[in-house]
Amino acid sequence: YLLMSNKHGDGPLFSEFPPTPKEKWIEQVSIDLKGADFTKKLVWRTHEESSIDPFYTSEDTAHLEYLKGFHNLNLNQTNPQTVNRSWILYEKVKVGDEKAANKESQRAFHMGSNGVNFIIDENRMPDLELLMKNIYPNINPVKFTVQENPGTMLKQYMEIIDKNPDLELKDIMGGFDYDPLMHYTLSGNLNEEGIETLAIVLGSTKDIEDFNALTVNGVHFHNSGANAAQEIALVISAAVEYIERLGSMGISLKDFLSGLEFSLAVGTNYFMEIAKIRALRVLFYNVLQAYEVKDLNPRDILIHCESSVWTKTIYDPYVNMLRNTTEAMSAILGGCNSLSISAFDDIFSQPTEFSKRISRNISNLLREESHFDKVSDPAAGSYYIEELTDK
């Protein structure tokens, strides 16, 4: 009681002390530096060409215009009074043998993943009936990473859903990680037919609320060395290119947005990665205002995050566990809707059951023990993160 009281009895703790402006703190720090230049000594210059001060105060957030519309976003709930949020943990499963991939996905669900992402070899069409045996995409979301024939695959997938009496097409969750523009950046060959196919796939799935037929993928930019600002700029540029191209093919902006998901890689620059995810929502929302989209809530912009390949090491592989952990924390605190965490040995060997379990449990521990799902926007109000997001 004594600690929570002041000499006036009631009122905020320490209210008898006048507020100290930031410039006074800087003056005091400069004295302590004994003549050394404050800017050269303590201001950090990032790879994104931003200058980061050693401390921030409420004065630094007073000018941030975006906060008026984006503060305390409840990213995953329609009811603003609820604080719980959630994210889907997708486990990546490479499809070589369909039966083996099905068994691996079943084990992933049993051990704590609530979604699976099948990585489809571009040179073959898998037997989807074998692959999807006893998997229910109305309960556990299923994504397919494909580079070729998404239209053919979608047709087969819909036929399997139709034949199953326990499933309805409108209830399935997941989507396609299909991004012909990203394939262009990797291969140098722009497949115009791929964009036409994408238009057909988007049109066919526009009424399936929780199915995203297009992923605008920034992961390869990050893993090629792009910094946070470059990764955001490139994915937004790609999204605008899709809006224009698909619009000319008859896909409305509403149908485009209903099928859209962004995918970002998350590295070990902890606060910068939190800010990157938050900034993407702000910036793409601003882009959509230029297209005169009126009824979109910023939380409706879906963002998937993946742990970085760029940050992983062969020589001390167990350090990758720690890096995966901070990357997952950044993704969740930044507001991702879904998450994939690679096994710590994934870059140099076939992941073991142990390494897959460790990566899977990072998300489970952050949810069940660290309670990251109990606060809607944990980064809101942090002077530093708000300033970093704005920059």
CSV table of C-alpha atoms in Angstrom, one decimal:
chain,number,residue,atom,x,y,z
A,1,TYR,CA,0.0,0.0,0.0
A,2,LEU,CA,2.8,2.4,0.9
A,3,LEU,CA,4.5,1.7,-2.4
A,4,MET,CA,1.4,2.5,-4.4
A,5,SER,CA,0.6,5.7,-2.5
A,6,ASN,CA,2.0,9.2,-2.9
A,7,LYS,CA,2.1,12.2,-0.6
A,8,HIS,CA,-1.2,13.5,-1.9
A,9,GLY,CA,-3.0,10.2,-1.0
A,10,ASP,CA,-4.7,9.3,-4.3
A,11,GLY,CA,-3.7,9.7,-7.9
A,12,PRO,CA,-1.1,8.1,-10.2
A,13,LEU,CA,2.2,6.9,-8.7
A,14,PHE,CA,5.0,9.5,-8.8
A,15,SER,CA,2.5,12.2,-10.0
A,16,GLU,CA,4.4,14.7,-7.9
A,17,PHE,CA,7.4,14.5,-10.2
A,18,PRO,CA,7.2,16.7,-13.3
A,19,PRO,CA,7.5,15.0,-16.7
A,20,THR,CA,11.0,15.2,-18.2
A,21,PRO,CA,11.1,16.0,-21.9
A,22,LYS,CA,13.3,13.8,-24.1
A,23,GLU,CA,15.8,16.6,-24.9
A,24,LYS,CA,16.6,16.8,-21.1
A,25,TRP,CA,17.4,13.1,-21.1
A,26,ILE,CA,19.7,13.5,-24.2
A,27,GLU,CA,21.4,16.4,-22.4
A,28,GLN,CA,22.1,14.2,-19.4
A,29,VAL,CA,23.3,11.3,-21.5
A,30,SER,CA,25.6,13.7,-23.4
A,31,ILE,CA,27.2,14.8,-20.1
A,32,ASP,CA,27.7,11.2,-19.2
A,33,LEU,CA,29.4,10.6,-22.6
A,34,LYS,CA,32.0,13.2,-21.6
A,35,GLY,CA,32.0,15.0,-24.8
A,36,ALA,CA,31.5,12.1,-27.2
A,37,ASP,CA,29.0,12.8,-30.0
A,38,PHE,CA,25.6,11.4,-29.0
A,39,THR,CA,24.5,10.6,-32.5
A,40,LYS,CA,27.8,8.8,-33.5
A,41,LYS,CA,28.0,7.0,-30.2
A,42,LEU,CA,24.5,5.8,-29.5
A,43,VAL,CA,22.3,6.2,-32.6
A,44,TRP,CA,22.2,2.9,-34.6
A,45,ARG,CA,22.0,2.9,-38.4
A,46,THR,CA,20.1,-0.1,-39.7
A,47,HIS,CA,20.5,-2.0,-43.0
A,48,GLU,CA,17.2,-0.3,-44.0
A,49,GLU,CA,18.9,3.1,-43.7
A,50,SER,CA,16.9,4.1,-40.6
A,51,SER,CA,18.4,5.9,-37.6
A,52,ILE,CA,17.4,4.3,-34.4
A,53,ASP,CA,17.8,6.2,-31.1
A,54,PRO,CA,18.9,4.4,-27.9
A,55,PHE,CA,15.6,5.3,-26.2
A,56,TYR,CA,12.1,6.6,-27.0
A,57,THR,CA,9.4,8.4,-25.1
A,58,SER,CA,5.7,9.2,-25.6
A,59,GLU,CA,6.8,12.3,-27.5
A,60,ASP,CA,8.1,10.1,-30.3
A,61,THR,CA,4.7,8.6,-31.0
A,62,ALA,CA,2.7,11.8,-30.9
A,63,HIS,CA,3.3,12.5,-34.6
A,64,LEU,CA,2.5,9.0,-35.9
A,65,GLU,CA,-0.5,9.3,-38.1
A,66,TYR,CA,-1.0,5.6,-38.7
A,67,LEU,CA,-1.7,5.0,-35.0
A,68,LYS,CA,-5.1,6.7,-35.3
A,69,GLY,CA,-6.4,3.8,-37.4
A,70,PHE,CA,-4.1,1.0,-36.4
A,71,HIS,CA,-3.6,1.1,-32.6
A,72,ASN,CA,-4.7,-2.0,-30.7
A,73,LEU,CA,-5.7,-3.9,-33.8
A,74,ASN,CA,-7.5,-7.1,-32.8
A,75,LEU,CA,-6.0,-9.1,-35.6
A,76,ASN,CA,-7.9,-12.4,-35.5
A,77,GLN,CA,-11.2,-11.6,-33.9
A,78,THR,CA,-14.4,-10.0,-35.2
A,79,ASN,CA,-15.4,-9.0,-31.6
A,80,PRO,CA,-13.1,-6.1,-30.5
A,81,GLN,CA,-13.9,-6.8,-26.9
A,82,THR,CA,-12.1,-10.2,-27.0
A,83,VAL,CA,-8.4,-10.3,-26.5
A,84,ASN,CA,-7.5,-13.9,-27.4
A,85,ARG,CA,-5.8,-14.3,-30.8
A,86,SER,CA,-4.7,-17.3,-32.7
A,87,TRP,CA,-2.4,-18.4,-35.5
A,88,ILE,CA,-2.2,-21.6,-37.6
A,89,LEU,CA,1.0,-23.6,-37.3
A,90,TYR,CA,1.6,-25.2,-40.7
A,91,GLU,CA,4.0,-28.1,-40.9
A,92,LYS,CA,5.7,-28.4,-44.3
A,93,VAL,CA,5.6,-31.9,-45.8
A,94,LYS,CA,7.4,-32.6,-49.1
A,95,VAL,CA,5.4,-34.9,-51.3
A,96,GLY,CA,7.5,-37.7,-52.9
A,97,ASP,CA,5.5,-40.7,-51.9
A,98,GLU,CA,1.9,-39.9,-51.2
A,99,LYS,CA,1.4,-42.5,-48.5
A,100,ALA,CA,4.5,-41.4,-46.7
A,101,ALA,CA,3.5,-37.8,-46.9
A,102,ASN,CA,0.0,-38.6,-45.6
A,103,LYS,CA,1.5,-40.5,-42.7
A,104,GLU,CA,3.8,-37.6,-41.9
A,105,SER,CA,1.0,-35.1,-41.9
A,106,GLN,CA,-1.1,-37.3,-39.6
A,107,ARG,CA,1.8,-37.5,-37.2
A,108,ALA,CA,2.2,-33.7,-37.4
A,109,PHE,CA,-1.5,-33.2,-36.4
A,110,HIS,CA,-1.2,-35.7,-33.6
A,111,MET,CA,2.0,-33.9,-32.2
A,112,GLY,CA,0.7,-30.4,-32.2
A,113,SER,CA,0.5,-28.8,-35.7
A,114,ASN,CA,-2.9,-27.6,-36.7
A,115,GLY,CA,-2.2,-27.2,-40.4
A,116,VAL,CA,-0.2,-28.9,-43.1
A,117,ASN,CA,1.6,-27.4,-46.1
A,118,PHE,CA,2.2,-30.0,-48.8
A,119,ILE,CA,5.2,-29.1,-51.0
A,120,ILE,CA,4.4,-30.5,-54.5
A,121,ASP,CA,7.2,-31.5,-56.9
A,122,GLU,CA,6.8,-29.4,-60.0
A,123,ASN,CA,7.4,-32.4,-62.3
A,124,ARG,CA,4.5,-34.6,-61.2
A,125,MET,CA,0.9,-34.5,-60.3
A,126,PRO,CA,0.3,-36.3,-56.9
A,127,ASP,CA,-2.5,-38.7,-56.2
A,128,LEU,CA,-4.6,-36.4,-54.1
A,129,GLU,CA,-6.9,-39.1,-52.9
A,130,LEU,CA,-4.0,-41.0,-51.3
A,131,LEU,CA,-2.4,-37.8,-50.0
A,132,MET,CA,-5.6,-36.5,-48.4
A,133,LYS,CA,-6.8,-39.9,-46.8
A,134,ASN,CA,-8.3,-39.2,-43.4
A,135,ILE,CA,-7.4,-35.5,-43.5
A,136,TYR,CA,-10.2,-33.1,-42.9
A,137,PRO,CA,-9.5,-29.6,-44.2
A,138,ASN,CA,-12.6,-28.3,-42.5
A,139,ILE,CA,-10.8,-29.0,-39.2
A,140,ASN,CA,-7.1,-28.7,-40.1
A,141,PRO,CA,-6.2,-26.2,-42.9
A,142,VAL,CA,-4.3,-27.7,-45.8
A,143,LYS,CA,-2.1,-25.7,-48.1
A,144,PHE,CA,-0.4,-26.8,-51.4
A,145,THR,CA,2.8,-25.2,-52.6
A,146,VAL,CA,2.7,-25.7,-56.3
A,147,GLN,CA,4.6,-24.2,-59.3
A,148,GLU,CA,2.7,-26.0,-62.1
A,149,ASN,CA,-0.9,-27.0,-62.9
A,150,PRO,CA,-2.8,-25.4,-60.0
A,151,GLY,CA,-6.0,-25.5,-62.0
A,152,THR,CA,-5.8,-29.2,-62.6
A,153,MET,CA,-4.9,-29.8,-58.9
A,154,LEU,CA,-7.8,-27.6,-57.8
A,155,LYS,CA,-10.3,-29.6,-59.9
A,156,GLN,CA,-9.1,-32.9,-58.5
A,157,TYR,CA,-9.1,-31.5,-54.9
A,158,MET,CA,-12.7,-30.2,-55.3
A,159,GLU,CA,-13.8,-33.7,-56.7
A,160,ILE,CA,-12.3,-35.3,-53.6
A,161,ILE,CA,-14.1,-32.9,-51.3
A,162,ASP,CA,-17.4,-33.5,-53.2
A,163,LYS,CA,-17.1,-37.3,-52.8
A,164,ASN,CA,-16.6,-37.0,-49.0
A,165,PRO,CA,-20.0,-36.9,-47.2
A,166,ASP,CA,-18.3,-35.4,-44.1
A,167,LEU,CA,-17.0,-32.3,-46.1
A,168,GLU,CA,-18.6,-29.3,-47.7
A,169,LEU,CA,-16.6,-27.2,-50.1
A,170,LYS,CA,-17.6,-23.9,-48.4
A,171,ASP,CA,-16.1,-25.1,-45.1
A,172,ILE,CA,-12.6,-26.1,-46.2
A,173,MET,CA,-9.6,-24.1,-45.0
A,174,GLY,CA,-6.1,-23.6,-46.4
A,175,GLY,CA,-5.2,-22.6,-49.9
A,176,PHE,CA,-2.5,-22.6,-52.6
A,177,ASP,CA,1.0,-21.2,-52.3
A,178,TYR,CA,1.0,-20.3,-56.0
A,179,ASP,CA,2.8,-17.2,-57.1
A,180,PRO,CA,3.8,-17.1,-60.9
A,181,LEU,CA,5.4,-13.7,-60.5
A,182,MET,CA,7.7,-15.1,-57.8
A,183,HIS,CA,8.5,-18.0,-60.1
A,184,TYR,CA,9.4,-15.3,-62.7
A,185,THR,CA,11.9,-13.6,-60.3
A,186,LEU,CA,13.5,-17.0,-59.6
A,187,SER,CA,13.6,-18.4,-63.2
A,188,GLY,CA,13.6,-15.3,-65.4
A,189,ASN,CA,10.7,-16.7,-67.4
A,190,LEU,CA,7.3,-15.0,-67.0
A,191,ASN,CA,4.5,-17.6,-67.5
A,192,GLU,CA,1.6,-15.6,-68.8
A,193,GLU,CA,-0.6,-18.7,-68.9
A,194,GLY,CA,0.2,-19.1,-65.1
A,195,ILE,CA,-1.4,-15.7,-64.4
A,196,GLU,CA,-4.4,-16.7,-66.6
A,197,THR,CA,-4.7,-20.0,-64.6
A,198,LEU,CA,-4.5,-18.0,-61.4
A,199,ALA,CA,-7.5,-16.0,-62.5
A,200,ILE,CA,-9.4,-19.2,-63.1
A,201,VAL,CA,-8.4,-20.6,-59.7
A,202,LEU,CA,-9.4,-17.3,-57.9
A,203,GLY,CA,-12.7,-17.2,-59.7
A,204,SER,CA,-13.4,-20.9,-58.7
A,205,THR,CA,-12.7,-20.4,-55.0
A,206,LYS,CA,-14.0,-16.9,-54.4
A,207,ASP,CA,-17.0,-18.1,-52.4
A,208,ILE,CA,-14.8,-20.3,-50.1
A,209,GLU,CA,-14.2,-17.9,-47.2
A,210,ASP,CA,-11.1,-19.5,-45.6
A,211,PHE,CA,-9.4,-20.7,-48.8
A,212,ASN,CA,-6.6,-18.5,-50.2
A,213,ALA,CA,-5.7,-19.3,-53.8
A,214,LEU,CA,-2.9,-16.7,-54.2
A,215,THR,CA,0.2,-16.3,-52.0
A,216,VAL,CA,2.3,-13.2,-52.7
A,217,ASN,CA,5.6,-14.5,-51.5
A,218,GLY,CA,8.4,-12.4,-50.1
A,219,VAL,CA,10.3,-15.4,-48.6
A,220,HIS,CA,12.7,-15.7,-51.5
A,221,PHE,CA,13.5,-12.0,-51.5
A,222,HIS,CA,14.5,-12.3,-47.8
A,223,ASN,CA,16.5,-15.4,-48.4
A,224,SER,CA,18.3,-13.7,-51.3
A,225,GLY,CA,19.5,-11.0,-49.0
A,226,ALA,CA,16.7,-8.4,-49.1
A,227,ASN,CA,16.4,-6.2,-46.0
A,228,ALA,CA,13.0,-5.6,-44.3
A,229,ALA,CA,12.1,-2.5,-46.3
A,230,GLN,CA,13.0,-4.2,-49.6
A,231,GLU,CA,11.0,-7.3,-48.8
A,232,ILE,CA,7.9,-5.2,-48.0
A,233,ALA,CA,8.4,-3.0,-51.1
A,234,LEU,CA,8.7,-6.0,-53.4
A,235,VAL,CA,5.7,-7.9,-52.1
A,236,ILE,CA,3.5,-4.8,-52.3
A,237,SER,CA,4.8,-4.2,-55.8
A,238,ALA,CA,3.9,-7.8,-56.8
A,239,ALA,CA,0.5,-7.5,-55.2
A,240,VAL,CA,-0.3,-4.3,-57.2
A,241,GLU,CA,0.9,-6.0,-60.4
A,242,TYR,CA,-1.5,-8.9,-59.7
A,243,ILE,CA,-4.3,-6.4,-59.1
A,244,GLU,CA,-3.7,-4.8,-62.5
A,245,ARG,CA,-3.2,-8.0,-64.5
A,246,LEU,CA,-6.0,-10.0,-62.9
A,247,GLY,CA,-8.3,-7.0,-63.1
A,248,SER,CA,-7.8,-7.0,-66.8
A,249,MET,CA,-8.9,-10.6,-66.8
A,250,GLY,CA,-12.2,-9.9,-65.0
A,251,ILE,CA,-11.2,-10.6,-61.4
A,252,SER,CA,-12.7,-8.0,-59.2
A,253,LEU,CA,-10.7,-6.4,-56.4
A,254,LYS,CA,-13.1,-8.0,-53.9
A,255,ASP,CA,-12.5,-11.5,-55.2
A,256,PHE,CA,-8.8,-10.8,-55.4
A,257,LEU,CA,-8.6,-9.8,-51.8
A,258,SER,CA,-10.7,-12.7,-50.6
A,259,GLY,CA,-8.1,-15.1,-52.1
A,260,LEU,CA,-5.0,-13.2,-51.1
A,261,GLU,CA,-2.3,-14.0,-48.5
A,262,PHE,CA,1.1,-12.5,-48.1
A,263,SER,CA,4.1,-14.7,-47.0
A,264,LEU,CA,7.1,-13.2,-45.3
A,265,ALA,CA,10.3,-14.7,-44.0
A,266,VAL,CA,11.3,-13.7,-40.5
A,267,GLY,CA,14.9,-13.2,-39.5
A,268,THR,CA,16.7,-12.7,-36.2
A,269,ASN,CA,16.6,-8.9,-36.1
A,270,TYR,CA,13.9,-9.2,-33.5
A,271,PHE,CA,12.2,-5.8,-33.3
A,272,MET,CA,12.8,-5.0,-36.9
A,273,GLU,CA,10.9,-8.1,-37.9
A,274,ILE,CA,8.0,-7.3,-35.6
A,275,ALA,CA,7.8,-3.8,-37.2
A,276,LYS,CA,8.1,-5.3,-40.7
A,277,ILE,CA,5.0,-7.4,-40.4
A,278,ARG,CA,3.0,-4.5,-38.8
A,279,ALA,CA,4.2,-2.1,-41.5
A,280,LEU,CA,3.1,-4.4,-44.3
A,281,ARG,CA,-0.5,-4.3,-43.0
A,282,VAL,CA,-0.4,-0.5,-42.8
A,283,LEU,CA,1.2,0.0,-46.2
A,284,PHE,CA,-1.0,-2.4,-48.1
A,285,TYR,CA,-4.0,-1.0,-46.4
A,286,ASN,CA,-2.9,2.4,-47.7
A,287,VAL,CA,-2.5,1.0,-51.2
A,288,LEU,CA,-6.1,-0.3,-51.1
A,289,GLN,CA,-7.3,3.1,-50.1
A,290,ALA,CA,-5.8,4.4,-53.3
A,291,TYR,CA,-8.0,1.7,-55.1
A,292,GLU,CA,-11.0,3.1,-53.1
A,293,VAL,CA,-11.6,-0.1,-51.1
A,294,LYS,CA,-14.1,1.0,-48.5
A,295,ASP,CA,-15.1,-2.0,-46.4
A,296,LEU,CA,-11.8,-3.6,-45.6
A,297,ASN,CA,-10.5,-3.9,-42.0
A,298,PRO,CA,-6.7,-3.9,-41.8
A,299,ARG,CA,-6.9,-7.2,-39.8
A,300,ASP,CA,-8.4,-8.8,-42.8
A,301,ILE,CA,-5.0,-8.6,-44.6
A,302,LEU,CA,-3.7,-12.1,-44.1
A,303,ILE,CA,0.0,-12.6,-43.4
A,304,HIS,CA,1.9,-16.0,-43.2
A,305,CYS,CA,5.4,-16.1,-41.8
A,306,GLU,CA,8.2,-18.6,-42.2
A,307,SER,CA,11.5,-18.9,-40.3
A,308,SER,CA,14.4,-17.6,-42.3
A,309,VAL,CA,16.8,-19.8,-44.2
A,310,TRP,CA,19.3,-16.9,-44.5
A,311,THR,CA,19.9,-16.9,-40.7
A,312,LYS,CA,20.7,-20.5,-40.2
A,313,THR,CA,24.1,-22.1,-39.7
A,314,ILE,CA,25.5,-25.5,-40.6
A,315,TYR,CA,28.4,-25.3,-38.2
A,316,ASP,CA,26.5,-24.8,-34.9
A,317,PRO,CA,23.0,-26.3,-35.8
A,318,TYR,CA,21.6,-26.2,-32.2
A,319,VAL,CA,21.9,-22.4,-32.4
A,320,ASN,CA,19.2,-22.6,-35.1
A,321,MET,CA,16.8,-23.6,-32.3
A,322,LEU,CA,17.3,-20.3,-30.6
A,323,ARG,CA,17.1,-18.4,-33.9
A,324,ASN,CA,13.8,-20.2,-34.8
A,325,THR,CA,12.5,-19.2,-31.4
A,326,THR,CA,13.1,-15.5,-31.7
A,327,GLU,CA,11.9,-15.5,-35.3
A,328,ALA,CA,8.6,-17.2,-34.2
A,329,MET,CA,8.2,-14.7,-31.4
A,330,SER,CA,8.7,-11.8,-33.9
A,331,ALA,CA,6.1,-13.3,-36.2
A,332,ILE,CA,3.5,-13.8,-33.5
A,333,LEU,CA,4.1,-10.4,-31.9
A,334,GLY,CA,4.0,-8.7,-35.3
A,335,GLY,CA,0.5,-10.2,-35.9
A,336,CYS,CA,0.9,-13.2,-38.3
A,337,ASN,CA,-2.1,-15.3,-39.1
A,338,SER,CA,-0.1,-18.4,-39.7
A,339,LEU,CA,3.4,-19.7,-39.2
A,340,SER,CA,5.8,-22.3,-40.4
A,341,ILE,CA,9.0,-23.1,-38.5
A,342,SER,CA,11.7,-25.1,-40.2
A,343,ALA,CA,13.5,-27.9,-38.4
A,344,PHE,CA,16.9,-26.7,-37.1
A,345,ASP,CA,18.7,-29.2,-39.3
A,346,ASP,CA,16.6,-28.6,-42.4
A,347,ILE,CA,19.2,-26.7,-44.4
A,348,PHE,CA,21.8,-29.6,-44.4
A,349,SER,CA,20.0,-32.9,-43.8
A,350,GLN,CA,16.7,-34.7,-43.8
A,351,PRO,CA,15.0,-33.5,-40.7
A,352,THR,CA,14.6,-36.1,-37.9
A,353,GLU,CA,11.6,-36.7,-35.8
A,354,PHE,CA,13.4,-35.0,-32.9
A,355,SER,CA,14.2,-31.8,-34.9
A,356,LYS,CA,10.6,-31.6,-36.3
A,357,ARG,CA,9.2,-32.0,-32.8
A,358,ILE,CA,11.5,-29.2,-31.4
A,359,SER,CA,10.4,-26.8,-34.2
A,360,ARG,CA,6.7,-27.7,-33.8
A,361,ASN,CA,6.9,-27.2,-30.0
A,362,ILE,CA,8.3,-23.6,-30.3
A,363,SER,CA,4.9,-22.5,-31.4
A,364,ASN,CA,3.1,-24.7,-28.8
A,365,LEU,CA,5.3,-23.3,-26.0
A,366,LEU,CA,4.7,-19.7,-27.0
A,367,ARG,CA,1.0,-20.4,-27.0
A,368,GLU,CA,0.5,-22.7,-24.0
A,369,GLU,CA,3.3,-21.5,-21.6
A,370,SER,CA,4.2,-18.0,-22.7
A,371,HIS,CA,0.5,-17.2,-23.4
A,372,PHE,CA,1.2,-15.2,-26.6
A,373,ASP,CA,-2.4,-15.9,-27.6
A,374,LYS,CA,-3.9,-14.0,-24.7
A,375,VAL,CA,-3.2,-10.5,-25.9
A,376,SER,CA,-4.5,-9.1,-29.2
A,377,ASP,CA,-1.6,-6.8,-30.0
A,378,PRO,CA,1.3,-7.1,-27.5
A,379,ALA,CA,3.5,-4.6,-29.5
A,380,ALA,CA,0.9,-1.8,-29.3
A,381,GLY,CA,2.1,1.2,-27.3
A,382,SER,CA,5.8,0.4,-27.4
A,383,TYR,CA,7.4,3.7,-28.3
A,384,TYR,CA,10.3,1.9,-29.9
A,385,ILE,CA,8.2,-0.6,-32.0
A,386,GLU,CA,5.7,2.1,-33.0
A,387,GLU,CA,8.5,4.4,-34.2
A,388,LEU,CA,10.2,1.5,-36.0
A,389,THR,CA,6.9,0.5,-37.7
A,390,ASP,CA,6.5,4.1,-38.9
A,391,LYS,CA,10.0,4.3,-40.3
